[in-house]
PDB file of C-alpha atoms in Angstrom:
ATOM      1  CA  UNK A  14    -128.491  27.688 -54.271  1.00 81.00           C
ATOM      2  CA  UNK A  15    -127.507  28.947 -50.874  1.00 89.00           C
ATOM      3  CA  UNK A  16    -129.910  30.820 -48.650  1.00 94.00           C
ATOM      4  CA  UNK A  17    -130.120  32.092 -45.087  1.00 97.00           C
ATOM      5  CA  UNK A  18    -133.448  32.787 -43.416  1.00 97.00           C
ATOM      6  CA  UNK A  19    -133.928  34.818 -40.275  1.00 98.00           C
ATOM      7  CA  UNK A  20    -137.655  34.691 -39.775  1.00 96.00           C
ATOM      8  CA  UNK A  21    -137.716  37.024 -36.789  1.00 97.00           C
ATOM      9  CA  UNK A  22    -137.695  40.560 -38.089  1.00 97.00           C
ATOM     10  CA  UNK A  23    -137.725  42.230 -34.708  1.00 97.00           C
ATOM     11  CA  UNK A  24    -137.611  41.044 -31.105  1.00 98.00           C
ATOM     12  CA  UNK A  25    -138.204  43.165 -28.041  1.00 98.00           C
ATOM     13  CA  UNK A  26    -137.272  41.957 -24.551  1.00 98.00           C
ATOM     14  CA  UNK A  27    -136.814  43.438 -21.144  1.00 97.00           C
ATOM     15  CA  UNK A  28    -133.327  43.579 -19.728  1.00 97.00           C
ATOM     16  CA  UNK A  29    -132.132  40.351 -18.076  1.00 97.00           C
ATOM     17  CA  UNK A  30    -134.426  38.190 -20.170  1.00 97.00           C
ATOM     18  CA  UNK A  31    -132.899  35.434 -22.294  1.00 98.00           C
ATOM     19  CA  UNK A  32    -133.490  35.697 -26.020  1.00 98.00           C
ATOM     20  CA  UNK A  33    -132.870  33.349 -28.939  1.00 98.00           C
ATOM     21  CA  UNK A  34    -132.339  34.509 -32.492  1.00 98.00           C
ATOM     22  CA  UNK A  35    -133.162  31.911 -35.110  1.00 98.00           C
ATOM     23  CA  UNK A  36    -131.199  31.167 -38.267  1.00 98.00           C
ATOM     24  CA  UNK A  37    -132.052  28.545 -40.868  1.00 98.00           C
ATOM     25  CA  UNK A  38    -129.778  27.927 -43.824  1.00 97.00           C
ATOM     26  CA  UNK A  39    -129.979  26.077 -47.113  1.00 95.00           C
ATOM     27  CA  UNK A  40    -127.120  24.573 -49.055  1.00 93.00           C
ATOM     28  CA  UNK A  41    -126.327  21.360 -50.879  1.00 91.00           C
ATOM     29  CA  UNK A  42    -122.649  21.601 -50.081  1.00 90.00           C
ATOM     30  CA  UNK A  43    -121.273  19.386 -47.379  1.00 90.00           C
ATOM     31  CA  UNK A  44    -118.547  21.888 -46.538  1.00 89.00           C
ATOM     32  CA  UNK A  45    -119.717  25.274 -45.403  1.00 92.00           C
ATOM     33  CA  UNK A  46    -119.226  27.881 -42.728  1.00 93.00           C
ATOM     34  CA  UNK A  47    -121.784  29.814 -40.735  1.00 94.00           C
ATOM     35  CA  UNK A  48    -121.315  33.176 -39.101  1.00 95.00           C
ATOM     36  CA  UNK A  49    -123.059  35.653 -36.865  1.00 97.00           C
ATOM     37  CA  UNK A  50    -122.439  39.373 -37.089  1.00 96.00           C
ATOM     38  CA  UNK A  51    -123.721  42.180 -34.887  1.00 97.00           C
ATOM     39  CA  UNK A  52    -124.578  45.626 -36.217  1.00 97.00           C
ATOM     40  CA  UNK A  53    -125.072  48.067 -33.329  1.00 96.00           C
ATOM     41  CA  UNK A  54    -126.791  51.437 -33.850  1.00 94.00           C
ATOM     42  CA  UNK A  55    -123.411  52.956 -34.702  1.00 93.00           C
ATOM     43  CA  UNK A  56    -123.533  50.940 -37.927  1.00 93.00           C
ATOM     44  CA  UNK A  57    -120.382  48.848 -38.059  1.00 94.00           C
ATOM     45  CA  UNK A  58    -120.500  45.093 -38.607  1.00 95.00           C
ATOM     46  CA  UNK A  59    -118.906  43.131 -35.799  1.00 93.00           C
ATOM     47  CA  UNK A  60    -117.899  39.492 -36.181  1.00 92.00           C
ATOM     48  CA  UNK A  61    -119.237  37.263 -33.392  1.00 94.00           C
ATOM     49  CA  UNK A  62    -118.634  33.647 -34.341  1.00 92.00           C
ATOM     50  CA  UNK A  63    -117.689  31.231 -37.121  1.00 92.00           C
ATOM     51  CA  UNK A  64    -118.697  27.587 -37.236  1.00 92.00           C
ATOM     52  CA  UNK A  65    -117.815  24.965 -39.844  1.00 90.00           C
ATOM     53  CA  UNK A  66    -120.137  22.247 -41.053  1.00 92.00           C
ATOM     54  CA  UNK A  67    -118.082  19.477 -39.497  1.00 90.00           C
ATOM     55  CA  UNK A  68    -118.223  20.841 -35.993  1.00 86.00           C
ATOM     56  CA  UNK A  69    -121.610  20.563 -34.383  1.00 84.00           C
ATOM     57  CA  UNK A  70    -120.430  21.360 -30.905  1.00 84.00           C
ATOM     58  CA  UNK A  71    -122.305  24.166 -29.280  1.00 86.00           C
ATOM     59  CA  UNK A  72    -120.283  27.157 -28.248  1.00 87.00           C
ATOM     60  CA  UNK A  73    -120.542  29.497 -25.316  1.00 88.00           C
ATOM     61  CA  UNK A  74    -118.822  32.836 -24.961  1.00 89.00           C
ATOM     62  CA  UNK A  75    -119.842  34.711 -21.876  1.00 93.00           C
ATOM     63  CA  UNK A  76    -123.554  35.496 -22.167  1.00 95.00           C
ATOM     64  CA  UNK A  77    -123.608  34.357 -25.785  1.00 96.00           C
ATOM     65  CA  UNK A  78    -124.189  30.801 -26.927  1.00 95.00           C
ATOM     66  CA  UNK A  79    -124.757  29.174 -30.277  1.00 95.00           C
ATOM     67  CA  UNK A  80    -126.628  25.999 -31.112  1.00 95.00           C
ATOM     68  CA  UNK A  81    -125.713  24.377 -34.433  1.00 95.00           C
ATOM     69  CA  UNK A  82    -127.973  21.540 -35.601  1.00 94.00           C
ATOM     70  CA  UNK A  83    -127.323  20.082 -39.039  1.00 93.00           C
ATOM     71  CA  UNK A  84    -130.421  17.911 -38.809  1.00 93.00           C
ATOM     72  CA  UNK A  85    -132.610  21.004 -38.891  1.00 95.00           C
ATOM     73  CA  UNK A  86    -130.147  23.254 -40.800  1.00 96.00           C
ATOM     74  CA  UNK A  87    -130.223  25.742 -37.984  1.00 97.00           C
ATOM     75  CA  UNK A  88    -127.629  27.874 -36.252  1.00 97.00           C
ATOM     76  CA  UNK A  89    -129.401  29.688 -33.448  1.00 97.00           C
ATOM     77  CA  UNK A  90    -127.961  32.350 -31.210  1.00 97.00           C
ATOM     78  CA  UNK A  91    -128.950  32.844 -27.577  1.00 97.00           C
ATOM     79  CA  UNK A  92    -128.174  35.820 -25.391  1.00 97.00           C
ATOM     80  CA  UNK A  93    -128.522  35.084 -21.703  1.00 97.00           C
ATOM     81  CA  UNK A  94    -129.452  37.863 -19.279  1.00 97.00           C
ATOM     82  CA  UNK A  95    -129.744  40.421 -22.055  1.00 97.00           C
ATOM     83  CA  UNK A  96    -128.486  43.948 -21.563  1.00 97.00           C
ATOM     84  CA  UNK A  97    -129.406  47.235 -23.209  1.00 97.00           C
ATOM     85  CA  UNK A  98    -126.040  47.204 -24.994  1.00 96.00           C
ATOM     86  CA  UNK A  99    -127.127  44.045 -26.796  1.00 97.00           C
ATOM     87  CA  UNK A 100    -129.624  46.122 -28.772  1.00 98.00           C
ATOM     88  CA  UNK A 101    -128.548  45.765 -32.383  1.00 98.00           C
ATOM     89  CA  UNK A 102    -129.335  44.057 -35.656  1.00 98.00           C
ATOM     90  CA  UNK A 103    -127.922  40.548 -35.773  1.00 98.00           C
ATOM     91  CA  UNK A 104    -127.074  38.838 -39.038  1.00 98.00           C
ATOM     92  CA  UNK A 105    -126.553  35.175 -39.724  1.00 98.00           C
ATOM     93  CA  UNK A 106    -124.436  34.390 -42.798  1.00 96.00           C
ATOM     94  CA  UNK A 107    -123.241  31.439 -44.840  1.00 94.00           C
ATOM     95  CA  UNK A 108    -120.371  30.685 -47.177  1.00 92.00           C
ATOM     96  CA  UNK A 109    -119.884  27.411 -49.018  1.00 89.00           C
ATOM     97  CA  UNK A 110    -117.276  25.661 -51.087  1.00 79.00           C
ATOM     98  CA  UNK A 111    -118.760  26.807 -54.353  1.00 74.00           C
ATOM     99  CA  UNK A 112    -119.995  30.243 -53.370  1.00 73.00           C
ATOM    100  CA  UNK A 113    -116.923  31.915 -54.890  1.00 69.00           C
ATOM    101  CA  UNK A 114    -115.914  33.760 -51.754  1.00 67.00           C
ATOM    102  CA  UNK A 115    -119.417  35.143 -51.258  1.00 86.00           C
ATOM    103  CA  UNK A 116    -120.793  35.595 -47.775  1.00 90.00           C
ATOM    104  CA  UNK A 117    -124.553  35.243 -48.020  1.00 93.00           C
ATOM    105  CA  UNK A 118    -126.452  37.096 -45.337  1.00 95.00           C
ATOM    106  CA  UNK A 119    -129.856  36.597 -43.827  1.00 97.00           C
ATOM    107  CA  UNK A 120    -132.151  39.591 -43.612  1.00 97.00           C
ATOM    108  CA  UNK A 121    -131.206  40.272 -40.001  1.00 97.00           C
ATOM    109  CA  UNK A 122    -133.086  40.347 -36.707  1.00 98.00           C
ATOM    110  CA  UNK A 123    -133.417  43.623 -34.870  1.00 98.00           C
ATOM    111  CA  UNK A 124    -133.129  43.087 -31.128  1.00 98.00           C
ATOM    112  CA  UNK A 125    -134.348  45.767 -28.769  1.00 98.00           C
ATOM    113  CA  UNK A 126    -133.514  45.318 -25.113  1.00 98.00           C
ATOM    114  CA  UNK A 127    -135.570  47.635 -22.911  1.00 97.00           C
ATOM    115  CA  UNK A 128    -134.404  48.700 -19.467  1.00 96.00           C
TER     116      UNK A 128
ATOM    117  CA  UNK B   5    -104.534  51.273 -36.894  1.00 67.00           C
ATOM    118  CA  UNK B   6    -107.864  50.659 -38.574  1.00 71.00           C
ATOM    119  CA  UNK B   7    -107.879  47.268 -40.306  1.00 93.00           C
ATOM    120  CA  UNK B   8    -110.302  48.173 -43.105  1.00 96.00           C
ATOM    121  CA  UNK B   9    -110.835  51.868 -43.630  1.00 96.00           C
ATOM    122  CA  UNK B  10    -113.345  53.529 -45.906  1.00 96.00           C
ATOM    123  CA  UNK B  11    -113.596  57.129 -46.915  1.00 96.00           C
ATOM    124  CA  UNK B  12    -115.724  59.107 -46.788  1.00 97.00           C
ATOM    125  CA  UNK B  13    -117.993  57.987 -43.956  1.00 96.00           C
ATOM    126  CA  UNK B  14    -120.847  60.135 -45.223  1.00 97.00           C
ATOM    127  CA  UNK B  15    -121.500  61.288 -48.758  1.00 97.00           C
ATOM    128  CA  UNK B  16    -124.401  63.504 -49.798  1.00 97.00           C
ATOM    129  CA  UNK B  17    -124.644  64.323 -53.483  1.00 97.00           C
ATOM    130  CA  UNK B  18    -127.088  65.281 -56.174  1.00 97.00           C
ATOM    131  CA  UNK B  19    -128.593  63.030 -58.779  1.00 97.00           C
ATOM    132  CA  UNK B  20    -126.477  62.712 -61.868  1.00 97.00           C
ATOM    133  CA  UNK B  21    -123.156  63.294 -60.144  1.00 97.00           C
ATOM    134  CA  UNK B  22    -120.206  60.911 -60.193  1.00 97.00           C
ATOM    135  CA  UNK B  23    -118.631  59.887 -56.891  1.00 97.00           C
ATOM    136  CA  UNK B  24    -116.015  57.512 -55.538  1.00 97.00           C
ATOM    137  CA  UNK B  25    -115.633  55.650 -52.285  1.00 98.00           C
ATOM    138  CA  UNK B  26    -112.189  54.497 -51.262  1.00 97.00           C
ATOM    139  CA  UNK B  27    -111.255  51.410 -49.269  1.00 97.00           C
ATOM    140  CA  UNK B  28    -107.929  50.293 -47.888  1.00 97.00           C
ATOM    141  CA  UNK B  29    -106.997  47.303 -45.746  1.00 96.00           C
ATOM    142  CA  UNK B  30    -103.780  46.775 -43.831  1.00 95.00           C
ATOM    143  CA  UNK B  31    -104.395  43.134 -42.933  1.00 94.00           C
ATOM    144  CA  UNK B  32    -102.484  41.663 -45.854  1.00 93.00           C
ATOM    145  CA  UNK B  33    -105.637  39.943 -47.086  1.00 92.00           C
ATOM    146  CA  UNK B  34    -105.850  38.772 -50.683  1.00 90.00           C
ATOM    147  CA  UNK B  35    -109.550  39.322 -51.241  1.00 91.00           C
ATOM    148  CA  UNK B  36    -111.665  42.456 -50.959  1.00 94.00           C
ATOM    149  CA  UNK B  37    -115.368  43.052 -51.380  1.00 94.00           C
ATOM    150  CA  UNK B  38    -118.042  45.682 -51.734  1.00 96.00           C
ATOM    151  CA  UNK B  39    -121.414  45.077 -50.124  1.00 96.00           C
ATOM    152  CA  UNK B  40    -124.508  47.261 -50.302  1.00 96.00           C
ATOM    153  CA  UNK B  41    -126.893  47.574 -47.377  1.00 97.00           C
ATOM    154  CA  UNK B  42    -130.282  48.951 -48.325  1.00 94.00           C
ATOM    155  CA  UNK B  43    -132.778  50.811 -46.185  1.00 93.00           C
ATOM    156  CA  UNK B  44    -134.220  47.529 -44.921  1.00 92.00           C
ATOM    157  CA  UNK B  45    -130.755  46.488 -43.714  1.00 94.00           C
ATOM    158  CA  UNK B  46    -130.405  43.779 -46.339  1.00 95.00           C
ATOM    159  CA  UNK B  47    -126.741  43.113 -47.190  1.00 95.00           C
ATOM    160  CA  UNK B  48    -125.859  42.038 -50.701  1.00 93.00           C
ATOM    161  CA  UNK B  49    -122.530  41.519 -52.359  1.00 93.00           C
ATOM    162  CA  UNK B  50    -121.671  43.698 -55.317  1.00 94.00           C
ATOM    163  CA  UNK B  51    -118.083  42.912 -56.251  1.00 92.00           C
ATOM    164  CA  UNK B  52    -115.092  40.946 -55.118  1.00 90.00           C
ATOM    165  CA  UNK B  53    -111.434  41.163 -56.105  1.00 90.00           C
ATOM    166  CA  UNK B  54    -108.768  38.593 -55.388  1.00 88.00           C
ATOM    167  CA  UNK B  55    -105.219  39.874 -55.842  1.00 85.00           C
ATOM    168  CA  UNK B  56    -106.459  42.666 -58.109  1.00 83.00           C
ATOM    169  CA  UNK B  57    -108.522  40.287 -60.221  1.00 87.00           C
ATOM    170  CA  UNK B  58    -112.300  40.612 -60.394  1.00 88.00           C
ATOM    171  CA  UNK B  59    -113.854  37.339 -59.242  1.00 86.00           C
ATOM    172  CA  UNK B  60    -117.405  38.313 -58.372  1.00 84.00           C
ATOM    173  CA  UNK B  61    -119.556  40.747 -60.262  1.00 86.00           C
ATOM    174  CA  UNK B  62    -123.160  40.473 -59.170  1.00 87.00           C
ATOM    175  CA  UNK B  63    -126.036  41.993 -61.076  1.00 78.00           C
ATOM    176  CA  UNK B  64    -125.001  45.572 -60.577  1.00 87.00           C
ATOM    177  CA  UNK B  65    -125.694  48.458 -62.984  1.00 90.00           C
ATOM    178  CA  UNK B  66    -122.787  49.392 -65.232  1.00 92.00           C
ATOM    179  CA  UNK B  67    -122.723  52.764 -63.520  1.00 95.00           C
ATOM    180  CA  UNK B  68    -120.865  51.024 -60.692  1.00 95.00           C
ATOM    181  CA  UNK B  69    -117.231  50.276 -61.413  1.00 94.00           C
ATOM    182  CA  UNK B  70    -114.755  48.845 -58.937  1.00 93.00           C
ATOM    183  CA  UNK B  71    -111.060  49.506 -59.271  1.00 93.00           C
ATOM    184  CA  UNK B  72    -108.264  47.690 -57.477  1.00 93.00           C
ATOM    185  CA  UNK B  73    -104.857  49.312 -58.013  1.00 91.00           C
ATOM    186  CA  UNK B  74    -103.277  46.787 -55.641  1.00 91.00           C
ATOM    187  CA  UNK B  75    -104.484  44.089 -53.310  1.00 90.00           C
ATOM    188  CA  UNK B  76    -104.716  46.485 -50.380  1.00 95.00           C
ATOM    189  CA  UNK B  77    -107.102  48.878 -52.126  1.00 96.00           C
ATOM    190  CA  UNK B  78    -110.521  48.499 -53.660  1.00 96.00           C
ATOM    191  CA  UNK B  79    -112.309  51.651 -54.720  1.00 96.00           C
ATOM    192  CA  UNK B  80    -115.881  52.009 -55.918  1.00 97.00           C
ATOM    193  CA  UNK B  81    -116.766  54.569 -58.542  1.00 97.00           C
ATOM    194  CA  UNK B  82    -120.396  55.388 -59.275  1.00 96.00           C
ATOM    195  CA  UNK B  83    -121.466  57.331 -62.354  1.00 96.00           C
ATOM    196  CA  UNK B  84    -124.708  59.224 -62.866  1.00 97.00           C
ATOM    197  CA  UNK B  85    -125.968  58.701 -59.365  1.00 97.00           C
ATOM    198  CA  UNK B  86    -129.651  57.906 -58.896  1.00 97.00           C
ATOM    199  CA  UNK B  87    -131.958  58.215 -55.899  1.00 96.00           C
ATOM    200  CA  UNK B  88    -132.040  54.423 -55.599  1.00 94.00           C
ATOM    201  CA  UNK B  89    -128.291  54.323 -55.035  1.00 96.00           C
ATOM    202  CA  UNK B  90    -128.813  55.763 -51.563  1.00 97.00           C
ATOM    203  CA  UNK B  91    -127.582  53.085 -49.170  1.00 97.00           C
ATOM    204  CA  UNK B  92    -124.716  52.160 -46.903  1.00 98.00           C
ATOM    205  CA  UNK B  93    -121.776  50.669 -48.749  1.00 98.00           C
ATOM    206  CA  UNK B  94    -119.431  48.363 -46.876  1.00 97.00           C
ATOM    207  CA  UNK B  95    -115.970  47.364 -47.892  1.00 97.00           C
ATOM    208  CA  UNK B  96    -114.562  44.124 -46.485  1.00 95.00           C
ATOM    209  CA  UNK B  97    -111.541  41.914 -46.791  1.00 94.00           C
ATOM    210  CA  UNK B  98    -110.692  38.296 -46.071  1.00 91.00           C
ATOM    211  CA  UNK B  99    -107.650  36.077 -46.278  1.00 87.00           C
ATOM    212  CA  UNK B 100    -109.733  32.950 -46.480  1.00 78.00           C
ATOM    213  CA  UNK B 101    -113.444  32.937 -47.259  1.00 70.00           C
ATOM    214  CA  UNK B 102    -113.984  30.394 -44.535  1.00 76.00           C
ATOM    215  CA  UNK B 103    -112.401  32.612 -41.970  1.00 77.00           C
ATOM    216  CA  UNK B 104    -114.918  35.370 -42.470  1.00 80.00           C
ATOM    217  CA  UNK B 105    -114.702  38.987 -43.383  1.00 89.00           C
ATOM    218  CA  UNK B 106    -113.379  42.082 -41.687  1.00 92.00           C
ATOM    219  CA  UNK B 107    -115.665  44.966 -42.545  1.00 95.00           C
ATOM    220  CA  UNK B 108    -115.012  48.645 -42.823  1.00 95.00           C
ATOM    221  CA  UNK B 109    -117.245  51.044 -40.931  1.00 95.00           C
ATOM    222  CA  UNK B 110    -119.387  51.769 -43.973  1.00 96.00           C
ATOM    223  CA  UNK B 111    -120.093  54.777 -46.182  1.00 97.00           C
ATOM    224  CA  UNK B 112    -123.585  56.216 -46.011  1.00 97.00           C
ATOM    225  CA  UNK B 113    -124.414  57.542 -49.468  1.00 97.00           C
ATOM    226  CA  UNK B 114    -127.410  59.846 -49.812  1.00 97.00           C
ATOM    227  CA  UNK B 115    -128.483  60.953 -53.265  1.00 97.00           C
ATOM    228  CA  UNK B 116    -130.793  63.965 -53.315  1.00 97.00           C
TER     229      UNK B 116
END
């Protein structure tokens, strides 16, 4: 069975601090995709990144970076120099070859960035 | 143009009523979904249609019935609403499951 665990329920940081959101996944499939979504207070779900199981390169996009490690089944997300606008709930998600088009979400991490 | 649009955005209704939520996507995607987000923010899939065919039907009460008149529309009808149905319902679409979903803005359903 597939599963995504986000052990950090809530994180609070002061603006300009770096913060890492953890994501651990479980699957027996060798082909899978991992995602991060952001849900700001306004409620919509915003796509941030997609990563496939064959590409372990880390990715950087502005202040955002992602660290994918198959050895530890983790796909962690780091925000550098956090800003108040980064305050949101962040979801890690997984889809696999046999998940029948299902996107399986973790329980989310609420990030609060204080001024 | 909104890629995935849901209506209404807010829905307040009494227990026992029947209500529908509509979803339309203009992305040309083949697959559409309904997800439920509970009060603890947990997101869980309810249904999925691929080219008007039901392909995922999770453990959802029979009071919930999806309807897909064409591949651009996936509506959710709920009969005999209960307090526990209060949640945010998200519609989404995808062309390829590995590409990810595009979500609608959500419908906040409150049953009183």
